[in-house]
Short mmCIF file of N, CA and C in Angstrom, two decimals:
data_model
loop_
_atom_site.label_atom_id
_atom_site.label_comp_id
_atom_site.label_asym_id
_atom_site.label_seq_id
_atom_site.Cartn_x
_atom_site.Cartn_y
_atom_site.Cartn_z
N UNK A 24 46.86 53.61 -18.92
CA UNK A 24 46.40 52.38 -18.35
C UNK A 24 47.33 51.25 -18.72
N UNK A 25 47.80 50.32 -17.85
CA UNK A 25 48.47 49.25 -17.94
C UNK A 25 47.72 48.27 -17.43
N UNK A 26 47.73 47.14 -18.01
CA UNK A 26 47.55 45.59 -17.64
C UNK A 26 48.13 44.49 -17.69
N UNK A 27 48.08 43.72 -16.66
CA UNK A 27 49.04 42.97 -17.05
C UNK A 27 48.34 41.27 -16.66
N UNK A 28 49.15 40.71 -17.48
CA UNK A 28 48.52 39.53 -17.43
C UNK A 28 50.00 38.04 -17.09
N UNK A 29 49.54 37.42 -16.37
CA UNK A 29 50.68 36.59 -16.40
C UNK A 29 50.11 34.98 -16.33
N UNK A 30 50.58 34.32 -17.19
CA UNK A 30 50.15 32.74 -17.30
C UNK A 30 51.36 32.28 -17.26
N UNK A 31 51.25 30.79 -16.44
CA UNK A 31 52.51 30.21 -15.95
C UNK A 31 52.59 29.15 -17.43
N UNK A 32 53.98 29.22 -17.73
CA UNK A 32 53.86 28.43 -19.30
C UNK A 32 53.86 26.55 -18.92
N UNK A 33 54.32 26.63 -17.69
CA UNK A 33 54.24 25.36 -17.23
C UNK A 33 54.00 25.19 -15.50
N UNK A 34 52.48 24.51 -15.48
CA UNK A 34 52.20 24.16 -14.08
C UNK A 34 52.91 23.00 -13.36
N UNK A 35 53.46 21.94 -13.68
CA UNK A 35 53.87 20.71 -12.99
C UNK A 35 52.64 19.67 -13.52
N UNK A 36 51.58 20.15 -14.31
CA UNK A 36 50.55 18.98 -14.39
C UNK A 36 49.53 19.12 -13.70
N UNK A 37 49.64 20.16 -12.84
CA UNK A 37 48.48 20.19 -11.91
C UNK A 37 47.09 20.72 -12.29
N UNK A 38 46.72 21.74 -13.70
CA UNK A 38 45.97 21.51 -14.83
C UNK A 38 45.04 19.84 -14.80
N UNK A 39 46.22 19.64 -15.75
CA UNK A 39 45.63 18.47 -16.51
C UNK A 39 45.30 17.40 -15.58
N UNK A 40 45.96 17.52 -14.00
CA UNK A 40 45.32 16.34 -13.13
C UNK A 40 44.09 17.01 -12.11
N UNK A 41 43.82 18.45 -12.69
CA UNK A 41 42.91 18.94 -12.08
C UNK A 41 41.67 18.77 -12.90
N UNK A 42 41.75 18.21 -14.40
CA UNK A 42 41.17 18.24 -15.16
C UNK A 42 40.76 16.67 -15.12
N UNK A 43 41.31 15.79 -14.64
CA UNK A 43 41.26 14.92 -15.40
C UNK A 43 39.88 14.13 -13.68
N UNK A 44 40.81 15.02 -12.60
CA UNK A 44 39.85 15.12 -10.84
C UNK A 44 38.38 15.42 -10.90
N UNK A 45 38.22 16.24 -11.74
CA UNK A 45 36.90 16.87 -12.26
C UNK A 45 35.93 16.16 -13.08
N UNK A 46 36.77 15.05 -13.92
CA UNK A 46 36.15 14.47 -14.96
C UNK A 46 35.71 13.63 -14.36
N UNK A 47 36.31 12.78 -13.18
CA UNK A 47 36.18 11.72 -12.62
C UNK A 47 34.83 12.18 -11.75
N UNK A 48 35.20 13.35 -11.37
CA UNK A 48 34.00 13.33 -10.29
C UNK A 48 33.02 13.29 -10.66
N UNK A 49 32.54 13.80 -12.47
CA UNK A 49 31.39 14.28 -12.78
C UNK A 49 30.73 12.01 -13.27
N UNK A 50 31.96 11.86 -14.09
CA UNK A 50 31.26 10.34 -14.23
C UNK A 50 30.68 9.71 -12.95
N UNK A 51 31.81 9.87 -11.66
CA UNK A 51 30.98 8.90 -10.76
C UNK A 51 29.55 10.04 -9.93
N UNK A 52 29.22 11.00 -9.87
CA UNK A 52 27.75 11.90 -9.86
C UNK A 52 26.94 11.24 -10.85
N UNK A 53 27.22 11.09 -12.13
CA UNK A 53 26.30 10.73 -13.19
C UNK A 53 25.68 9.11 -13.03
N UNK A 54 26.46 8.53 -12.78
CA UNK A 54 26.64 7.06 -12.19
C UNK A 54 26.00 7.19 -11.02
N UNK A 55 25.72 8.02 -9.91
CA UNK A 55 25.12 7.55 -8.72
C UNK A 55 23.76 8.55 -9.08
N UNK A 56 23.51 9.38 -9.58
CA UNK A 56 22.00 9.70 -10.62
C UNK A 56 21.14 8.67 -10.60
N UNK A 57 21.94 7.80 -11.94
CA UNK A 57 21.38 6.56 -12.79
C UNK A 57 21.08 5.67 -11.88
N UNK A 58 22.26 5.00 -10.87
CA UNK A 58 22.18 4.03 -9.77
C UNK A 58 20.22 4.54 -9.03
N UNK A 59 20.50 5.67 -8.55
CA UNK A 59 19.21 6.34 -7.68
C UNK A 59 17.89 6.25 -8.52
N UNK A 60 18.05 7.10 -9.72
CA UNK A 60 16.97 6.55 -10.67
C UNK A 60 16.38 5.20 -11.17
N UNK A 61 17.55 4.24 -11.06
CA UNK A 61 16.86 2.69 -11.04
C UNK A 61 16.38 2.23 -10.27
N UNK A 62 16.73 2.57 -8.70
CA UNK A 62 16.50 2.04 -7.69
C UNK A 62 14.97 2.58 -7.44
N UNK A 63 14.86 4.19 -7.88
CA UNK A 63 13.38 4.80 -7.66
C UNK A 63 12.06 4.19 -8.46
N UNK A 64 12.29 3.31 -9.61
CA UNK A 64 11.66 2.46 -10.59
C UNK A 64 11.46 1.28 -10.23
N UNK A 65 12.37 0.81 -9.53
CA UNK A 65 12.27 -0.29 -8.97
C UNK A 65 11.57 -0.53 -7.49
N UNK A 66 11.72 0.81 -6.62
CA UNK A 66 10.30 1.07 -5.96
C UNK A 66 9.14 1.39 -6.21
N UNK A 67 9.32 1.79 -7.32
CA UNK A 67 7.31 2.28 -7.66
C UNK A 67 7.12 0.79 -8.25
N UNK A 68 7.87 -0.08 -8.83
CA UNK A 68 7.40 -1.34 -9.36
C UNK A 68 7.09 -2.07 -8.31
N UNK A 69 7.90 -1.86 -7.48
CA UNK A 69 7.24 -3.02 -6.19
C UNK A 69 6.45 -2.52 -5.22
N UNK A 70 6.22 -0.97 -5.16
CA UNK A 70 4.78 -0.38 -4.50
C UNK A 70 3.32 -0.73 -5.47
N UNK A 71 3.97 -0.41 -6.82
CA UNK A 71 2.84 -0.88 -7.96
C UNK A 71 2.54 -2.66 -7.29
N UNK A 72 3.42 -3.21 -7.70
CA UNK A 72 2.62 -5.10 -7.20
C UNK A 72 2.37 -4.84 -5.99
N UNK A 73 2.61 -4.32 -5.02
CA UNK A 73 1.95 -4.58 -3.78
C UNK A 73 0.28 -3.97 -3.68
N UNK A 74 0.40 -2.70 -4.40
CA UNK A 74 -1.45 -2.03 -4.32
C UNK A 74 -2.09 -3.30 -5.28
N UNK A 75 -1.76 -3.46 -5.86
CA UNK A 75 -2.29 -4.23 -6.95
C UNK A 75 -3.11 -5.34 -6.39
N UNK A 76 -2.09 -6.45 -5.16
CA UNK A 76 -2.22 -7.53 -4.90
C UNK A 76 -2.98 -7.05 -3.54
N UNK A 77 -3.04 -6.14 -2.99
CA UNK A 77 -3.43 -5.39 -1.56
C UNK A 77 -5.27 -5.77 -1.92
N UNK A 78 -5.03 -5.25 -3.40
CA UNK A 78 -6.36 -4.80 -4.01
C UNK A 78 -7.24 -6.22 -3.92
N UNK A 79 -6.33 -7.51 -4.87
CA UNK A 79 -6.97 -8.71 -5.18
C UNK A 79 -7.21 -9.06 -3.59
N UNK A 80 -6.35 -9.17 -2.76
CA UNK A 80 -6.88 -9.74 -1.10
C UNK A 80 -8.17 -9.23 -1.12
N UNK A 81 -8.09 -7.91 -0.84
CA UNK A 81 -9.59 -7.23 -0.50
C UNK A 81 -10.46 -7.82 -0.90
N UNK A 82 -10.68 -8.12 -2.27
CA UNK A 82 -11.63 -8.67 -3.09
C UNK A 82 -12.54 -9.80 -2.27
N UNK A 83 -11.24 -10.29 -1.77
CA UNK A 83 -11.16 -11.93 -1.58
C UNK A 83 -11.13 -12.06 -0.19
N UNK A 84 -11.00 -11.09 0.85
CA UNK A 84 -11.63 -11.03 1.75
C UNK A 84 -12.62 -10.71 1.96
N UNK A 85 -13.66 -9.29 0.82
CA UNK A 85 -14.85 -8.59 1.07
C UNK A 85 -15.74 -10.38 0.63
N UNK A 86 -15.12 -10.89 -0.25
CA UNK A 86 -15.92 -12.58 -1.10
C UNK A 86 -16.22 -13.14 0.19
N UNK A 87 -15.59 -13.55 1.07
CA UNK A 87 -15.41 -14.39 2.23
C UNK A 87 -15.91 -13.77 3.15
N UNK A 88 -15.46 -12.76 3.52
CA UNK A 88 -16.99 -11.82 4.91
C UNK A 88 -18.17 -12.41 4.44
N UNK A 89 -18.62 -12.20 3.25
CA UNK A 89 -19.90 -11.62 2.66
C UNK A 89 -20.51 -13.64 2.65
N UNK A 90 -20.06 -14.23 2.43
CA UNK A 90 -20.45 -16.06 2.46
C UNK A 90 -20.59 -16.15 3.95
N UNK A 91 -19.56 -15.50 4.73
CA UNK A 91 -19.54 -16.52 6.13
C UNK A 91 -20.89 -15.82 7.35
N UNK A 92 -20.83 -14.72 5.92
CA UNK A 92 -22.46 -13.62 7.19
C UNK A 92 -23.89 -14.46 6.58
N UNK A 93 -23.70 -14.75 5.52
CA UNK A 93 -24.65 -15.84 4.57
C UNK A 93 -25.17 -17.26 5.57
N UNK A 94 -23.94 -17.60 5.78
CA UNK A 94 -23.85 -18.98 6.39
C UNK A 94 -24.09 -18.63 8.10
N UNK A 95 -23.58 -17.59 8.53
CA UNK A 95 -23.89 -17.15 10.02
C UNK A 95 -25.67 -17.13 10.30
N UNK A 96 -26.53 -16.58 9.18
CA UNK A 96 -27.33 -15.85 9.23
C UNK A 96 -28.38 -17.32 8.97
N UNK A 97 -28.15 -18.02 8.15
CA UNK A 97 -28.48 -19.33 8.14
C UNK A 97 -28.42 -20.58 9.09
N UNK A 98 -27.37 -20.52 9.74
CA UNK A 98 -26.92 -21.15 11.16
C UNK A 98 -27.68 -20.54 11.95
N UNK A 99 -28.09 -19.62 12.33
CA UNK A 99 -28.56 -18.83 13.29
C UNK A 99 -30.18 -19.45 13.05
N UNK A 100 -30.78 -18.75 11.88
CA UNK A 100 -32.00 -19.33 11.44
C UNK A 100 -32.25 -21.01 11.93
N UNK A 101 -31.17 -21.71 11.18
CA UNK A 101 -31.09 -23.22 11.66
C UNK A 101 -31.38 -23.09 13.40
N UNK A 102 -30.75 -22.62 14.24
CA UNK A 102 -30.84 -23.05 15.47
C UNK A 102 -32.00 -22.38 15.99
N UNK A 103 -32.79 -21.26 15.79
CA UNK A 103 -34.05 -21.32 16.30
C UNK A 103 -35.02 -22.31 15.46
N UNK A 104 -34.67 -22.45 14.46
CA UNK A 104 -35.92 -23.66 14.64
C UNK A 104 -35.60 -24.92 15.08
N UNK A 105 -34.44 -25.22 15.56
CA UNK A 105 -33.86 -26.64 16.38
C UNK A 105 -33.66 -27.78 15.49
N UNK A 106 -33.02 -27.09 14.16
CA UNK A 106 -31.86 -28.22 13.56
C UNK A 106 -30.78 -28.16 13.05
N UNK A 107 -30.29 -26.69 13.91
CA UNK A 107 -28.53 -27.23 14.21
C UNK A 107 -28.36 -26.53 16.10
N UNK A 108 -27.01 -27.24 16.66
CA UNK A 108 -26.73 -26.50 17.51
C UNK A 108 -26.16 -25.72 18.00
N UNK A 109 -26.50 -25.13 19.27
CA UNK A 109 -25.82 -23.93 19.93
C UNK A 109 -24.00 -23.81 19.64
N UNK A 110 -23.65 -24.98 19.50
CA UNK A 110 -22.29 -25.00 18.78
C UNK A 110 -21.98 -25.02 17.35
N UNK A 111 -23.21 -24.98 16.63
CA UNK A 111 -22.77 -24.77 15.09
C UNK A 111 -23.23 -23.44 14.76
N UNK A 112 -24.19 -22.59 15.96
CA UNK A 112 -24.13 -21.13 16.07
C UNK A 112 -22.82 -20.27 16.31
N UNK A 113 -22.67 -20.92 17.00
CA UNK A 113 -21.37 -20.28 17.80
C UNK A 113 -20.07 -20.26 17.11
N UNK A 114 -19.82 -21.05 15.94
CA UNK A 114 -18.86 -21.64 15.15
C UNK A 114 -19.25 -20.67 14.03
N UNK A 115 -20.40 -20.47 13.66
CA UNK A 115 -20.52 -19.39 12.50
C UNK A 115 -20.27 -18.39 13.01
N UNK A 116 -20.68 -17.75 13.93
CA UNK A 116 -20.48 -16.23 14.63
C UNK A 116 -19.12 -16.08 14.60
N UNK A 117 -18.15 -16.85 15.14
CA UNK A 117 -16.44 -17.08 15.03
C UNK A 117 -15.81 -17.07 13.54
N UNK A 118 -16.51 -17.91 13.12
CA UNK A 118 -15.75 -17.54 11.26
C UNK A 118 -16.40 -16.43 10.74
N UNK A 119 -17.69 -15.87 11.15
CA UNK A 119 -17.83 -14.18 10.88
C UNK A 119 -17.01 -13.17 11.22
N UNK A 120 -16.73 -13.33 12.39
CA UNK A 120 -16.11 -12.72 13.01
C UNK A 120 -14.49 -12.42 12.24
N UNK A 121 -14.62 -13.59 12.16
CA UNK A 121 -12.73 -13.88 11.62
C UNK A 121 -12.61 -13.32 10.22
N UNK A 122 -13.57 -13.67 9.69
CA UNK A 122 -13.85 -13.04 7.95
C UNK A 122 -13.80 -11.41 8.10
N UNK A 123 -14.48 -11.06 9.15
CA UNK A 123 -14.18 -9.54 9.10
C UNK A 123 -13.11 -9.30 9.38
N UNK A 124 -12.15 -9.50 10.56
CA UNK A 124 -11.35 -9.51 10.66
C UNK A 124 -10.29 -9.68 9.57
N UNK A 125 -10.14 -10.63 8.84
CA UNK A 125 -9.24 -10.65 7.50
C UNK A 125 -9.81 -9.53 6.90
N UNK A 126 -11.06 -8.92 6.85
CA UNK A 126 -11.66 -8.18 5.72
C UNK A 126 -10.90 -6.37 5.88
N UNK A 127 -10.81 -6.26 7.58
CA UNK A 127 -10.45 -4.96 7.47
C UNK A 127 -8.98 -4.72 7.25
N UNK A 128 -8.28 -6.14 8.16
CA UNK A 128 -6.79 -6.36 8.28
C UNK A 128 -6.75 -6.06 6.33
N UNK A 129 -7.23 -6.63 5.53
CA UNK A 129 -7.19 -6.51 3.99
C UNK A 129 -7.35 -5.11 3.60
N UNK A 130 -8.54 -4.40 4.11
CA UNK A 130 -8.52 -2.96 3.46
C UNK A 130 -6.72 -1.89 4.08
N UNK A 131 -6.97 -2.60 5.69
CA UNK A 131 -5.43 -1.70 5.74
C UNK A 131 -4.07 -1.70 5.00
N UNK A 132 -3.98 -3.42 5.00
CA UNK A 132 -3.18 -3.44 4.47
C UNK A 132 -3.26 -2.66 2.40
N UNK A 133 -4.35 -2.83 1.83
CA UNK A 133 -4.69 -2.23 0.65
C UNK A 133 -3.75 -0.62 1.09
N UNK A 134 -4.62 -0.13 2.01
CA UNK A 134 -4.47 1.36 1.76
C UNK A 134 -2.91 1.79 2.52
N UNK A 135 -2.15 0.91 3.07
CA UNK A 135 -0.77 1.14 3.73
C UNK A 135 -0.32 0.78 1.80
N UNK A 136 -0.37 -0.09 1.12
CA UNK A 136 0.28 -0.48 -0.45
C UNK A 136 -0.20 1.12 -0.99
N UNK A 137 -1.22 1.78 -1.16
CA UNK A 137 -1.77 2.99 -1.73
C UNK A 137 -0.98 4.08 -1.08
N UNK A 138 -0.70 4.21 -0.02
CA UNK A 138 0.61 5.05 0.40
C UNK A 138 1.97 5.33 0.18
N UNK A 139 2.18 3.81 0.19
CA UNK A 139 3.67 3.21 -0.34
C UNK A 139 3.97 3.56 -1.77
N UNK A 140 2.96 3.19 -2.89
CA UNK A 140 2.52 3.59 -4.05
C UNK A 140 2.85 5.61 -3.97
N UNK A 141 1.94 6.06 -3.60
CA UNK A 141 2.36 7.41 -3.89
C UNK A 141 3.34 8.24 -3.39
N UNK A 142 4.32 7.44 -2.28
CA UNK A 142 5.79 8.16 -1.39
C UNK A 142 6.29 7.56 -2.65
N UNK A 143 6.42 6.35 -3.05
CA UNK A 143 7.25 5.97 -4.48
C UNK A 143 7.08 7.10 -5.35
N UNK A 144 5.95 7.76 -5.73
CA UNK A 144 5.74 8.06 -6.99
C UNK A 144 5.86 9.50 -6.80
N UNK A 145 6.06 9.57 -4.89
CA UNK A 145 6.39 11.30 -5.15
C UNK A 145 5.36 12.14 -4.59
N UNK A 146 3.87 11.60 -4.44
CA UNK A 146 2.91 12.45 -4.39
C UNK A 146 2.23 11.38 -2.81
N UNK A 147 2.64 12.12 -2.04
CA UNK A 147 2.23 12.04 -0.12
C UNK A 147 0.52 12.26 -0.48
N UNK A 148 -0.24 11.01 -0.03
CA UNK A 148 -1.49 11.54 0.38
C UNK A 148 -2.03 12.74 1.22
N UNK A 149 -3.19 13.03 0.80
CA UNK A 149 -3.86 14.31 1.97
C UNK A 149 -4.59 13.54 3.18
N UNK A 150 -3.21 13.24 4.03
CA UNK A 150 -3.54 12.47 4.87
C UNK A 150 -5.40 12.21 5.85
N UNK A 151 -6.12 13.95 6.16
CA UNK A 151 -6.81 13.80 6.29
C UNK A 151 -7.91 13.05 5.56
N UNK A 152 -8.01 13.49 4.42
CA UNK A 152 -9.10 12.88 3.40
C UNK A 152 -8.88 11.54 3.92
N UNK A 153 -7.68 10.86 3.85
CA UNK A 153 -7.56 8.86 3.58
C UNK A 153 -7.95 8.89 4.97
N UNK A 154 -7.98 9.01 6.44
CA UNK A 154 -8.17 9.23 7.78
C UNK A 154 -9.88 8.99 7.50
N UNK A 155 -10.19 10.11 6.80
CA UNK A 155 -11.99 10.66 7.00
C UNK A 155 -12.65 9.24 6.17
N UNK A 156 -11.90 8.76 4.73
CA UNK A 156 -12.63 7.73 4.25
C UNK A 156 -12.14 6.12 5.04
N UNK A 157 -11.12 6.21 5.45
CA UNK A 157 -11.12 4.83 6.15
C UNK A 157 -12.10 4.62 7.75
N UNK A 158 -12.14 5.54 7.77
CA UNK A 158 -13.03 6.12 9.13
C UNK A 158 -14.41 5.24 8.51
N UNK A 159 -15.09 6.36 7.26
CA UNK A 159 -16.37 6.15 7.19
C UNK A 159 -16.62 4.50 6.89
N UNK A 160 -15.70 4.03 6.05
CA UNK A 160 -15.49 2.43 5.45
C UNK A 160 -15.73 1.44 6.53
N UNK A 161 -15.10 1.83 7.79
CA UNK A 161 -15.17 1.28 9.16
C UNK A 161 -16.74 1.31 9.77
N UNK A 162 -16.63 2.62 9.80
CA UNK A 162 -18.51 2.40 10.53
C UNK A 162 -19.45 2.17 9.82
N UNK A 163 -19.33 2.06 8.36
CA UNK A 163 -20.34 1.34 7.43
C UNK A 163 -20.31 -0.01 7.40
N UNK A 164 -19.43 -0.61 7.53
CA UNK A 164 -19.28 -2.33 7.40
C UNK A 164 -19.27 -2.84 8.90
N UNK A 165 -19.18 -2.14 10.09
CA UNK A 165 -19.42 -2.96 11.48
C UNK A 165 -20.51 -3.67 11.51
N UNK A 166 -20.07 -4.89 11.83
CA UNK A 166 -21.49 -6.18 11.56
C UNK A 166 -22.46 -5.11 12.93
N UNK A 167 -23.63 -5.37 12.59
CA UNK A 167 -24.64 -5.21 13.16
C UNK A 167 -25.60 -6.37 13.63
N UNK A 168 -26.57 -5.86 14.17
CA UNK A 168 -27.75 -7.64 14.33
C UNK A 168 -27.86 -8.19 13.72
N UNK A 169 -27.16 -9.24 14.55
CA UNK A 169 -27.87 -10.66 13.18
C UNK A 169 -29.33 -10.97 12.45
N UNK A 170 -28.56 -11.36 11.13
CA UNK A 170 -30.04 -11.19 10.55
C UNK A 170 -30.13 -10.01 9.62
N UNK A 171 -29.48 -8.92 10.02
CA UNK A 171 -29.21 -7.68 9.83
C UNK A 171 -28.00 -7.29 8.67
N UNK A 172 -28.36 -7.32 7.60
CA UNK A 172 -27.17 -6.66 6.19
C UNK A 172 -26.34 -5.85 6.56
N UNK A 173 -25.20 -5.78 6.13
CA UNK A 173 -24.30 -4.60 7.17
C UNK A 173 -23.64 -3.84 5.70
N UNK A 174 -24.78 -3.60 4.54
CA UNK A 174 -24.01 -2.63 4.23
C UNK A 174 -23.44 -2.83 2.94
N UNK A 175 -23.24 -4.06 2.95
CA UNK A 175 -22.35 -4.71 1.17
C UNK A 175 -23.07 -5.07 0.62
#
């Protein structure tokens, strides 16, 4: 058996600038890692303040539905017994109206921040489930007859 082995005692450098091609590549990979990893922290921080603040609206829209159905329901009362009028009915029914309106525009926007929140963090809702509870959230809070509690 023979073997043979042959190493060139001198390449031109092409080694050491193959070495040095390699090194470079691995710092700037490691560098665009780190770059990606800050940037991914820096989205869950700003999906984090957005659920957060999604959350305080809600609050502060469910606060404001819940006064202007108070005051609707009172206006209303007021005008059958004939001391306010058909235009200070009509003016509550409109800022009810509008209060809900902010109220659901508030839960969507909440639960679009709760999405954003978990594509940041990696973990995709089970889309049906959020579908089935924003569903039910909806037909539980549709104002009903006046006069009539809707639920909160």
């Amino acid at each position: 058996l023979n073997a043979t082995l042959t190493v060139p005692l001198f390449d031109g450098g092409a080694g050491a600038a193959n070495e040095k091609a390699a090194y470079a590549a691995w710092l700037t990979a490691g560098e665009s890692v780190l770059k990606e990893r800050d940037q991914e922290q820096v989205d869950i921080e700003t999906a984090w303040l957005g659920y957060r603040d999604g959350g305080d609206r809600l609050v502060a829209a469910e606060a404001a539905s819940k006064l202007a159905l108070e005051v609707m329901n009172e206006t209303e009362e007021s005008y059958r017994l004939g001391v306010a009028s058909y235009l200070d009915a009509s003016d509550a029914r409109t800022a009810y109206a509008q209060a809900e309106t902010n109220r659901i525009t508030a839960i969507m926007d909440r639960d679009l921040a709760n999405v954003s929140l978990r594509v940041a963090v990696g973990r995709l809702p089970l889309l049906d489930q959020a579908a089935s509870v924003v569903h039910a959230q909806a037909v539980a809070r549709t104002p009903g007859v006046v006069g009539k509690e809707t639920g909160r």
